Short mmCIF file of C-alpha atoms and ligand atoms in Angstrom, two decimals:
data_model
loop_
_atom_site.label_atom_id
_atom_site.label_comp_id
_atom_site.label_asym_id
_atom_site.label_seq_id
_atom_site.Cartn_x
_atom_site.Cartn_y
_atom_site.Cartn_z
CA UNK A 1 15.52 -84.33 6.28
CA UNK A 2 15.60 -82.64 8.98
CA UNK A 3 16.22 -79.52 11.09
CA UNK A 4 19.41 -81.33 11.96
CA UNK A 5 20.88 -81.35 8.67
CA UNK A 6 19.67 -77.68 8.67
CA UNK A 7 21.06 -76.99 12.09
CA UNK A 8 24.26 -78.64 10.89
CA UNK A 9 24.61 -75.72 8.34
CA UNK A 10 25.49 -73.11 11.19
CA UNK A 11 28.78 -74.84 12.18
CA UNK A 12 29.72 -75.45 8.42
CA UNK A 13 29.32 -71.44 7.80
CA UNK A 14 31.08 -70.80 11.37
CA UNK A 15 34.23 -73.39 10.40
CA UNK A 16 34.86 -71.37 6.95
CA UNK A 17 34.48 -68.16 8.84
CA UNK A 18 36.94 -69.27 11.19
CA UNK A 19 39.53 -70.83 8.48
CA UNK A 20 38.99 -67.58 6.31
CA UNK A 21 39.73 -65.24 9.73
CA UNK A 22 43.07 -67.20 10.36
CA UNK A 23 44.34 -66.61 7.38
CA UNK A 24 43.41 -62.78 7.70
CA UNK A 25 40.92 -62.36 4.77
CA UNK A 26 39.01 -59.96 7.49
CA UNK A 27 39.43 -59.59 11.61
CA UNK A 28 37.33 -61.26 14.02
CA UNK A 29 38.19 -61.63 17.43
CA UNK A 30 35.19 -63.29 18.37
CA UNK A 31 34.51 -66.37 15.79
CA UNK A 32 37.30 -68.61 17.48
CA UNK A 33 35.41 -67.65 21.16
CA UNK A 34 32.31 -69.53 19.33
CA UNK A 35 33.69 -72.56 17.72
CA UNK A 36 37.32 -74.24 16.95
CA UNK A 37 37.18 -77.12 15.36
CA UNK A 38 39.49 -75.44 12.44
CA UNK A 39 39.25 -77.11 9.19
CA UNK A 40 41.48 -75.56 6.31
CA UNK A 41 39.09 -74.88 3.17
CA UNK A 42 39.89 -73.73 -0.42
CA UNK A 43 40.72 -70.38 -1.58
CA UNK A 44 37.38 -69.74 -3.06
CA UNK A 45 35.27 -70.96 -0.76
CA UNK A 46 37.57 -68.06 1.70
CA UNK A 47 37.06 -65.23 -1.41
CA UNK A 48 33.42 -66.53 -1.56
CA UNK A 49 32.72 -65.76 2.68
CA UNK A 50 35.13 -62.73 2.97
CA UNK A 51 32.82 -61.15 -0.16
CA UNK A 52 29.60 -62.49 2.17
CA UNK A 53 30.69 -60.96 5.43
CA UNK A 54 32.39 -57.74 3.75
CA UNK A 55 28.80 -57.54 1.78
CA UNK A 56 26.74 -57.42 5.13
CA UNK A 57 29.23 -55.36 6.95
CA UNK A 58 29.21 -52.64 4.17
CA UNK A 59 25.63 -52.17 4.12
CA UNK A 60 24.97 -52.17 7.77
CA UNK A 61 27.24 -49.68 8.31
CA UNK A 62 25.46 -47.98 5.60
CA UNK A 63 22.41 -48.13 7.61
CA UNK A 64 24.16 -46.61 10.43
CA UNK A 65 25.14 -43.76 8.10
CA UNK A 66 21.61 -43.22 6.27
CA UNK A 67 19.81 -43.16 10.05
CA UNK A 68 20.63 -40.36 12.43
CA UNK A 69 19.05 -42.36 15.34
CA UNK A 70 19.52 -45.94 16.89
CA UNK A 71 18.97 -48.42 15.27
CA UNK A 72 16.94 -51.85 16.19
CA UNK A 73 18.67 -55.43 14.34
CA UNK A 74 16.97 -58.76 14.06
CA UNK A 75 19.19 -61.44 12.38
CA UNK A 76 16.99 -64.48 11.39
CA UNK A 77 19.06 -67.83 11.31
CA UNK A 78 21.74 -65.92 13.22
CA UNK A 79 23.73 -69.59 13.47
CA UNK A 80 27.24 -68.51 15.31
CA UNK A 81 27.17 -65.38 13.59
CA UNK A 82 29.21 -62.28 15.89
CA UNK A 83 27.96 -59.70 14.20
CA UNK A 84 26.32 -57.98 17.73
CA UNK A 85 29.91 -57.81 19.23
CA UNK A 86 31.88 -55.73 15.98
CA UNK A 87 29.24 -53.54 16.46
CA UNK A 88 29.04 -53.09 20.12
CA UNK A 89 33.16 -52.71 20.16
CA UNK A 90 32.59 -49.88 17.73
CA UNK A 91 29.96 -48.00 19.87
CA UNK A 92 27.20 -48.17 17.18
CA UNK A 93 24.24 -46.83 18.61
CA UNK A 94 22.08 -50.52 18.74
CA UNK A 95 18.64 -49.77 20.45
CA UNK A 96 17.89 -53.58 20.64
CA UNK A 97 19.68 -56.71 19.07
CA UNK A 98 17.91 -60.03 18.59
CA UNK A 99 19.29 -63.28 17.12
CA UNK A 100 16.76 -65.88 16.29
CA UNK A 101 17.67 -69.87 15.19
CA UNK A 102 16.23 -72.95 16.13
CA UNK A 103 16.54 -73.94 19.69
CA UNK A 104 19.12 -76.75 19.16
CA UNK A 105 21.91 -73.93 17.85
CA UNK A 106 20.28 -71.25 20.17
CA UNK A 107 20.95 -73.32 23.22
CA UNK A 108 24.46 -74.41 22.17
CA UNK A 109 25.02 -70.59 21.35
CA UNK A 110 23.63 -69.82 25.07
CA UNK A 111 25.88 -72.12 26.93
CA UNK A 112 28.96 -70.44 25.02
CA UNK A 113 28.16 -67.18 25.48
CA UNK A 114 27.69 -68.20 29.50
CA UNK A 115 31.06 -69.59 30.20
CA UNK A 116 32.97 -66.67 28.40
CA UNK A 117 33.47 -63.13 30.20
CA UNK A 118 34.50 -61.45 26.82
CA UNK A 119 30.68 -62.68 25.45
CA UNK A 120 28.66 -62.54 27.75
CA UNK A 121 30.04 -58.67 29.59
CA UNK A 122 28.39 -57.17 26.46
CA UNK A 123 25.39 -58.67 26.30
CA UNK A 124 23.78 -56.01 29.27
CA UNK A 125 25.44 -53.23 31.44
CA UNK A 126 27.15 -54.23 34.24
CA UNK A 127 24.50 -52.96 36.44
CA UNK A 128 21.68 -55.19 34.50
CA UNK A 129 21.00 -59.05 34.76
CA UNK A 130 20.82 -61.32 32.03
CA UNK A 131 18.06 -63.86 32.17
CA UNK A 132 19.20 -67.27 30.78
CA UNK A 133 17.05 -70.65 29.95
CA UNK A 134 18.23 -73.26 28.34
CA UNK A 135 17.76 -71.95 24.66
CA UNK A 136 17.22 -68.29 25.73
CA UNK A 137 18.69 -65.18 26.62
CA UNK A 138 18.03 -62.22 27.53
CA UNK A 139 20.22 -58.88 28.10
CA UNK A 140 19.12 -55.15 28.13
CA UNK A 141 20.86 -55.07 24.80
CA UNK A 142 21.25 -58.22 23.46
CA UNK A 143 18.31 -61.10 23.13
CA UNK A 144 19.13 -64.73 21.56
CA UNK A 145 15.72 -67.03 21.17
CA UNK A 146 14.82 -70.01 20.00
CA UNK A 147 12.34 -70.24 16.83
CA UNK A 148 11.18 -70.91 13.83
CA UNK A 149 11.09 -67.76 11.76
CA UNK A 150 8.75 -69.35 9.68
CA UNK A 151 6.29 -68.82 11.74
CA UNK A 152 5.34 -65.37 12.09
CA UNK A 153 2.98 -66.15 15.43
CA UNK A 154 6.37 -68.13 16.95
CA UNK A 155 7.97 -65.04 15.93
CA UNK A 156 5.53 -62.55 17.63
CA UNK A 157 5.83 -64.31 20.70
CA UNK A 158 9.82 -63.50 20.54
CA UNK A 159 10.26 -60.56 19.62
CA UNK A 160 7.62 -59.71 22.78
CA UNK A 161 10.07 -60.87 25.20
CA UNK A 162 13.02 -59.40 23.63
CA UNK A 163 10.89 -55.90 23.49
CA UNK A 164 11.06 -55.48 20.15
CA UNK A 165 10.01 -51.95 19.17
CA UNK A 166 8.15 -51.70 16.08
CA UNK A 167 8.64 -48.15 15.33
CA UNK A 168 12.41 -48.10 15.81
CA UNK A 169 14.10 -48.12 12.60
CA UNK A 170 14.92 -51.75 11.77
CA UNK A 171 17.12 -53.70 9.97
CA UNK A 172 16.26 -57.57 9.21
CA UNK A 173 19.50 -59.80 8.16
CA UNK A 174 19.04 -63.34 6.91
CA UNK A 175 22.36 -64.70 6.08
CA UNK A 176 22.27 -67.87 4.11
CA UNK A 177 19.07 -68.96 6.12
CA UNK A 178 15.56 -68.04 3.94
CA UNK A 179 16.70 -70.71 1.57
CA UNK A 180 15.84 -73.72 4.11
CA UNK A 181 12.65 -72.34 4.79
CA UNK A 182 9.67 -73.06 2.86
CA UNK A 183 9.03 -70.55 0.32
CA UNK A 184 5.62 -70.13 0.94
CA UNK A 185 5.34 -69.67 4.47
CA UNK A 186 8.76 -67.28 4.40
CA UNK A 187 6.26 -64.93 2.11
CA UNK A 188 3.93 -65.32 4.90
CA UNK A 189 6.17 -63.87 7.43
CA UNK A 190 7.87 -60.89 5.09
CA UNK A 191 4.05 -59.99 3.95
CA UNK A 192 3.13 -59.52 8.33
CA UNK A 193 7.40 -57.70 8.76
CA UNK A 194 6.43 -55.36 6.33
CA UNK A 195 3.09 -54.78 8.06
CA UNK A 196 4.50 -54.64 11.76
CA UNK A 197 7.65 -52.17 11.23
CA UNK A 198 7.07 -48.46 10.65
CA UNK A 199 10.77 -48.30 8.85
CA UNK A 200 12.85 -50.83 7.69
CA UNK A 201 15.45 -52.77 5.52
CA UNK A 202 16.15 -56.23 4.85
CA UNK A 203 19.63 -57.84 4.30
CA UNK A 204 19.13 -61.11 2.67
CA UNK A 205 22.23 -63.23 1.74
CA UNK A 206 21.35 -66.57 -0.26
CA UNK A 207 21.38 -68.60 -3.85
CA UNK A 208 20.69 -67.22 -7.06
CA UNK A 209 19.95 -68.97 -10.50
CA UNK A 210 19.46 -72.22 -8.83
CA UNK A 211 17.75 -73.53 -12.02
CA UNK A 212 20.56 -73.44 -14.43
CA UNK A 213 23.67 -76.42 -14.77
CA UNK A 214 25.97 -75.18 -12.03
CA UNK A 215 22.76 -74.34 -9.80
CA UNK A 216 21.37 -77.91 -9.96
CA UNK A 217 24.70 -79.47 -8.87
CA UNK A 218 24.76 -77.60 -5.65
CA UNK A 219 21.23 -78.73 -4.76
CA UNK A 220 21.88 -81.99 -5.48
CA UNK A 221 25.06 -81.63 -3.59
CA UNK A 222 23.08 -80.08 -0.44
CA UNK A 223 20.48 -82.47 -1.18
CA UNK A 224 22.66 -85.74 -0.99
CA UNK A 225 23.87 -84.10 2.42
CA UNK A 226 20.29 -84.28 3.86
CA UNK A 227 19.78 -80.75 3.65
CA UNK A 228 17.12 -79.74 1.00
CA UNK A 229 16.61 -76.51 0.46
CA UNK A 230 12.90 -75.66 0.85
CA UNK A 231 13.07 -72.38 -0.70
CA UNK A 232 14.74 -72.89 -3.50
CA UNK A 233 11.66 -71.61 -6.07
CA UNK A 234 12.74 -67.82 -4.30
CA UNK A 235 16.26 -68.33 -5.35
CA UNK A 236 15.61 -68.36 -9.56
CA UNK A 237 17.35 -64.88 -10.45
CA UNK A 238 17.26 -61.94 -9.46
CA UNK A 239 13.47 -61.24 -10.56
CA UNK A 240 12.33 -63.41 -7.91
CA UNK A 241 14.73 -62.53 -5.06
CA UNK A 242 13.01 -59.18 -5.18
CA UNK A 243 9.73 -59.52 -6.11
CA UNK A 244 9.12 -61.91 -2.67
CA UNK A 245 9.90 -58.90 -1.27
CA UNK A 246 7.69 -56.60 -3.53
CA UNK A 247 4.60 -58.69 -3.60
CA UNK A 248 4.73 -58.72 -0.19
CA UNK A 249 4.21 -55.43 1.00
CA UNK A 250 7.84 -54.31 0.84
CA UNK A 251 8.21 -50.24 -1.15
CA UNK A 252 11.51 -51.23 -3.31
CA UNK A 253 14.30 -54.30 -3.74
CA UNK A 254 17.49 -54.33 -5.40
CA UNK A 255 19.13 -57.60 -6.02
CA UNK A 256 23.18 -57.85 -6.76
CA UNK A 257 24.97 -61.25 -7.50
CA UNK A 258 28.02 -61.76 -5.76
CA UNK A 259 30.04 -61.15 -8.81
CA UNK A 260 28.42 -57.57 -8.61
CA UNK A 261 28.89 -56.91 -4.88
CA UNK A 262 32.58 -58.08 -5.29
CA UNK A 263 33.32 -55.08 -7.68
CA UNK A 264 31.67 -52.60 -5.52
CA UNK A 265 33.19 -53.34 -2.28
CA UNK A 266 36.41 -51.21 -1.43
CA UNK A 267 39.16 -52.75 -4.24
CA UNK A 268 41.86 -51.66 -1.80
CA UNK A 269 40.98 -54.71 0.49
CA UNK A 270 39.97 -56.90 -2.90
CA UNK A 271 43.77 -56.55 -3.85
CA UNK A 272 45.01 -57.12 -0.51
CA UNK A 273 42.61 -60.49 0.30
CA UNK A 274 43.76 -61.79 -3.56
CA UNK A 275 47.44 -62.04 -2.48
CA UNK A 276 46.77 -64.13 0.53
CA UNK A 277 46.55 -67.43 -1.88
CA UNK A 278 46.90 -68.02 -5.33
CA UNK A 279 44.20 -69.02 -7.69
CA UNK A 280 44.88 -71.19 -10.28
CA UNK A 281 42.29 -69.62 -12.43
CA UNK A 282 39.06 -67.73 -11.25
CA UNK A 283 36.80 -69.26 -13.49
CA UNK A 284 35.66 -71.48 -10.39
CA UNK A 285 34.69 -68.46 -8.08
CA UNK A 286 33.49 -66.62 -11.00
CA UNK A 287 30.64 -69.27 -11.30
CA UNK A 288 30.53 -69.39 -7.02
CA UNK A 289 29.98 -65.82 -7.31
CA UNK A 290 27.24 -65.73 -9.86
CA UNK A 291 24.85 -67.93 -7.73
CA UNK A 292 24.87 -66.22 -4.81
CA UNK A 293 23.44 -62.98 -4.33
CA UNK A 294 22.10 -60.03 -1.95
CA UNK A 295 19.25 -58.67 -1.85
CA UNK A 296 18.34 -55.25 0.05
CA UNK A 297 14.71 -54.70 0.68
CA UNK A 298 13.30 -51.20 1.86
CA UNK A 299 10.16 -49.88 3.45
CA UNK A 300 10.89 -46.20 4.87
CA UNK A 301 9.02 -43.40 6.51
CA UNK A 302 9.38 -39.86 6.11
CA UNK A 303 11.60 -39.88 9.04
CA UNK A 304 14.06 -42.61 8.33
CA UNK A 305 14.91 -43.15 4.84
CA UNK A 306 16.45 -45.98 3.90
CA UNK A 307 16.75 -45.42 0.29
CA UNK A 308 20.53 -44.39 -0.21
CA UNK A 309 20.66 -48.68 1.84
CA UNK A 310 22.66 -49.62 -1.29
CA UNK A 311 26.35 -50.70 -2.66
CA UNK A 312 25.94 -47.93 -5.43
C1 SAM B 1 23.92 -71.58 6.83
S1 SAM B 1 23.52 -71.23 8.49
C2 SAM B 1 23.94 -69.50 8.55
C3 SAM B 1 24.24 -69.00 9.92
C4 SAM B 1 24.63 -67.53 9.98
N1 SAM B 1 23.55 -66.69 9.49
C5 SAM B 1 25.88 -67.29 9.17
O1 SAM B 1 25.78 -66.83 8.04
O2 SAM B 1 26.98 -67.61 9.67
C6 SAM B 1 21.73 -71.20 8.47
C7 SAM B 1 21.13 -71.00 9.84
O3 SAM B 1 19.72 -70.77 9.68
C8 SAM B 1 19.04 -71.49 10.68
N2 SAM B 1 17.66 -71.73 10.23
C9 SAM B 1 17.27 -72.26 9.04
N3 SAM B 1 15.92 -72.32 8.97
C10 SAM B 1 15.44 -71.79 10.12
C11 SAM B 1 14.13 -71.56 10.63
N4 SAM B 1 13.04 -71.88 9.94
N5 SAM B 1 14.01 -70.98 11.85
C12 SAM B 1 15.12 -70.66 12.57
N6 SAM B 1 16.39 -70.84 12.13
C13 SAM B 1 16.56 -71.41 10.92
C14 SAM B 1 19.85 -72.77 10.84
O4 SAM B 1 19.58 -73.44 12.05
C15 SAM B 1 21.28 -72.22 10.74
O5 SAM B 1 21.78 -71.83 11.99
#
């Protein structure tokens, strides 16, 4: 298997954000800017990414909230993901940005953001340069690199160009990426986070209860794909999903399956998202829903606290 089939997960997740944002389940200006090959997908597999996206955006603006200073983002397997431009068109106060993937989406991702104005104008001031390589970039606000973030020295060596600031409140995201690492040497690198950042939280969106009957038929499925995922022993229940966190250095983790998130984000926009197709029955997204989860990790300092970081 390789980092191909891996690789090849990024445009999967950025052609159902794209089908999902045409149809209006949520707004995104900037999704169609990084990739439009548009392929129509099923009303749950929509429900399933709108409660994804909706999940992240809900607790990062919680973040925002809980932190009266700015605030420094690293987004781990950051595929297509366009997260750094909501933000920046709603003047949150971003000390530092940095997207990390493996160099064949990071270069594909540089080469896009090059050729369009709209991108690449936020990525620095006007007055600043942005340094490009083939797989690299740099802005005074925005850094995309190539690496494995399985490797915490690869990842050192990163985050030293982009100038991360280790005492700068942080917040980690991994969406939908931990899982194709191995286990073992993603417990590696959350042990030497925890150790490096004064104050932080971690997003993490993945699999849940990946041992039971529904569970084994979307590894299989993945696996008969060429994608194997690596870290599928963190992605049991909810036990595990925080105690990698917990036996790694981390203060406090709370785990919520989707099911759970989908009840505590705003029902307003629940309602409105339900009438934009029909389900037959739900009893298909129900099941979706109940193996995938997110987990919010937390390691504060007096200063910064991070606790209130939650859906509750
Ligand atoms: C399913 S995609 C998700 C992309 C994006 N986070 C999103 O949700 O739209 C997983 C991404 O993680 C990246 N990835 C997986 N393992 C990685 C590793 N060890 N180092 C760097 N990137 C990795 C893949 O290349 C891919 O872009």
């Amino acid at each position: 298997m390789g980092d191909e089939a891996v690789q090849a997960t990024n445009e999967d997740a950025t052609s159902c954000k794209l089908s999902a944002v045409q149809l209006g389940y949520w707004r995104d200006p900037y999704v169609q800017l990084m990739y439009r090959k548009s392929v129509r997908r099923a009303p749950e597999i929509h429900l399933g990414y709108y409660a994804r996206v909706q999940g992240f955006r809900y607790l990062i603006d919680k973040v925002f909230e809980a932190c009266d200073t700015r605030v420094q983002i690293i987004s781990l397997g950051a595929g297509f993901d366009t997260l750094f431009w909501r933000l920046t068109d709603e003047n949150k106060p971003i000390q530092n940005f940095v997207e990390v993937d493996f160099s064949g989406v990071t270069s594909k991702k540089c080469f896009i953001i090059k050729r369009n104005k709209e991108l690449l104008t936020k990525v620095a001031d006007a007055e600043s340069e942005v340094k490009f390589s083939r797989t690299d970039l740099h802005g005074n606000r925005y850094h995309l690199v190539a690496a494995d973030f399985s490797n915490s020295q690869n990842l050192q060596d990163k985050f030293a160009e982009s100038e991360v600031d280790y005492q700068c409140p942080t917040v980690i995201l991994a969406e939908c990426a931990l899982v194709y690492a191995d286990s073992t040497k993603v417990d590696t690198v959350l042990s030497w986070l925890g150790k490096q950042f004064t104050s932080m939280v971690f997003i993490n969106y993945e699999q849940i209860n990946m041992e039971d009957k529904f569970g084994k038929v979307m590894v299989d499925n993945l696996w008969s794909r060429g994608c194997m995922l690596s870290g599928v022993a963190a992605c049991k229940d909810k036990q595990s999903q925080i105690s990698r966190f917990t036996n790694n250095g981390w203060e406090s983790a709370t785990c919520w399956t989707m099911n759970e998130v989908y009840s505590l984000l705003p029902q307003e926009d629940v309602f409105r998202v339900e009438k934009i197709e029909m389900l037959d029955e739900k009893e298909l997204l129900r099941q979706l829903f109940e193996h995938y989860c997110i987990t919010v990790a937390r390691k504060n300092s007096p200063n910064f606290n991070f606790d209130s970081v939650n859906f509750d």
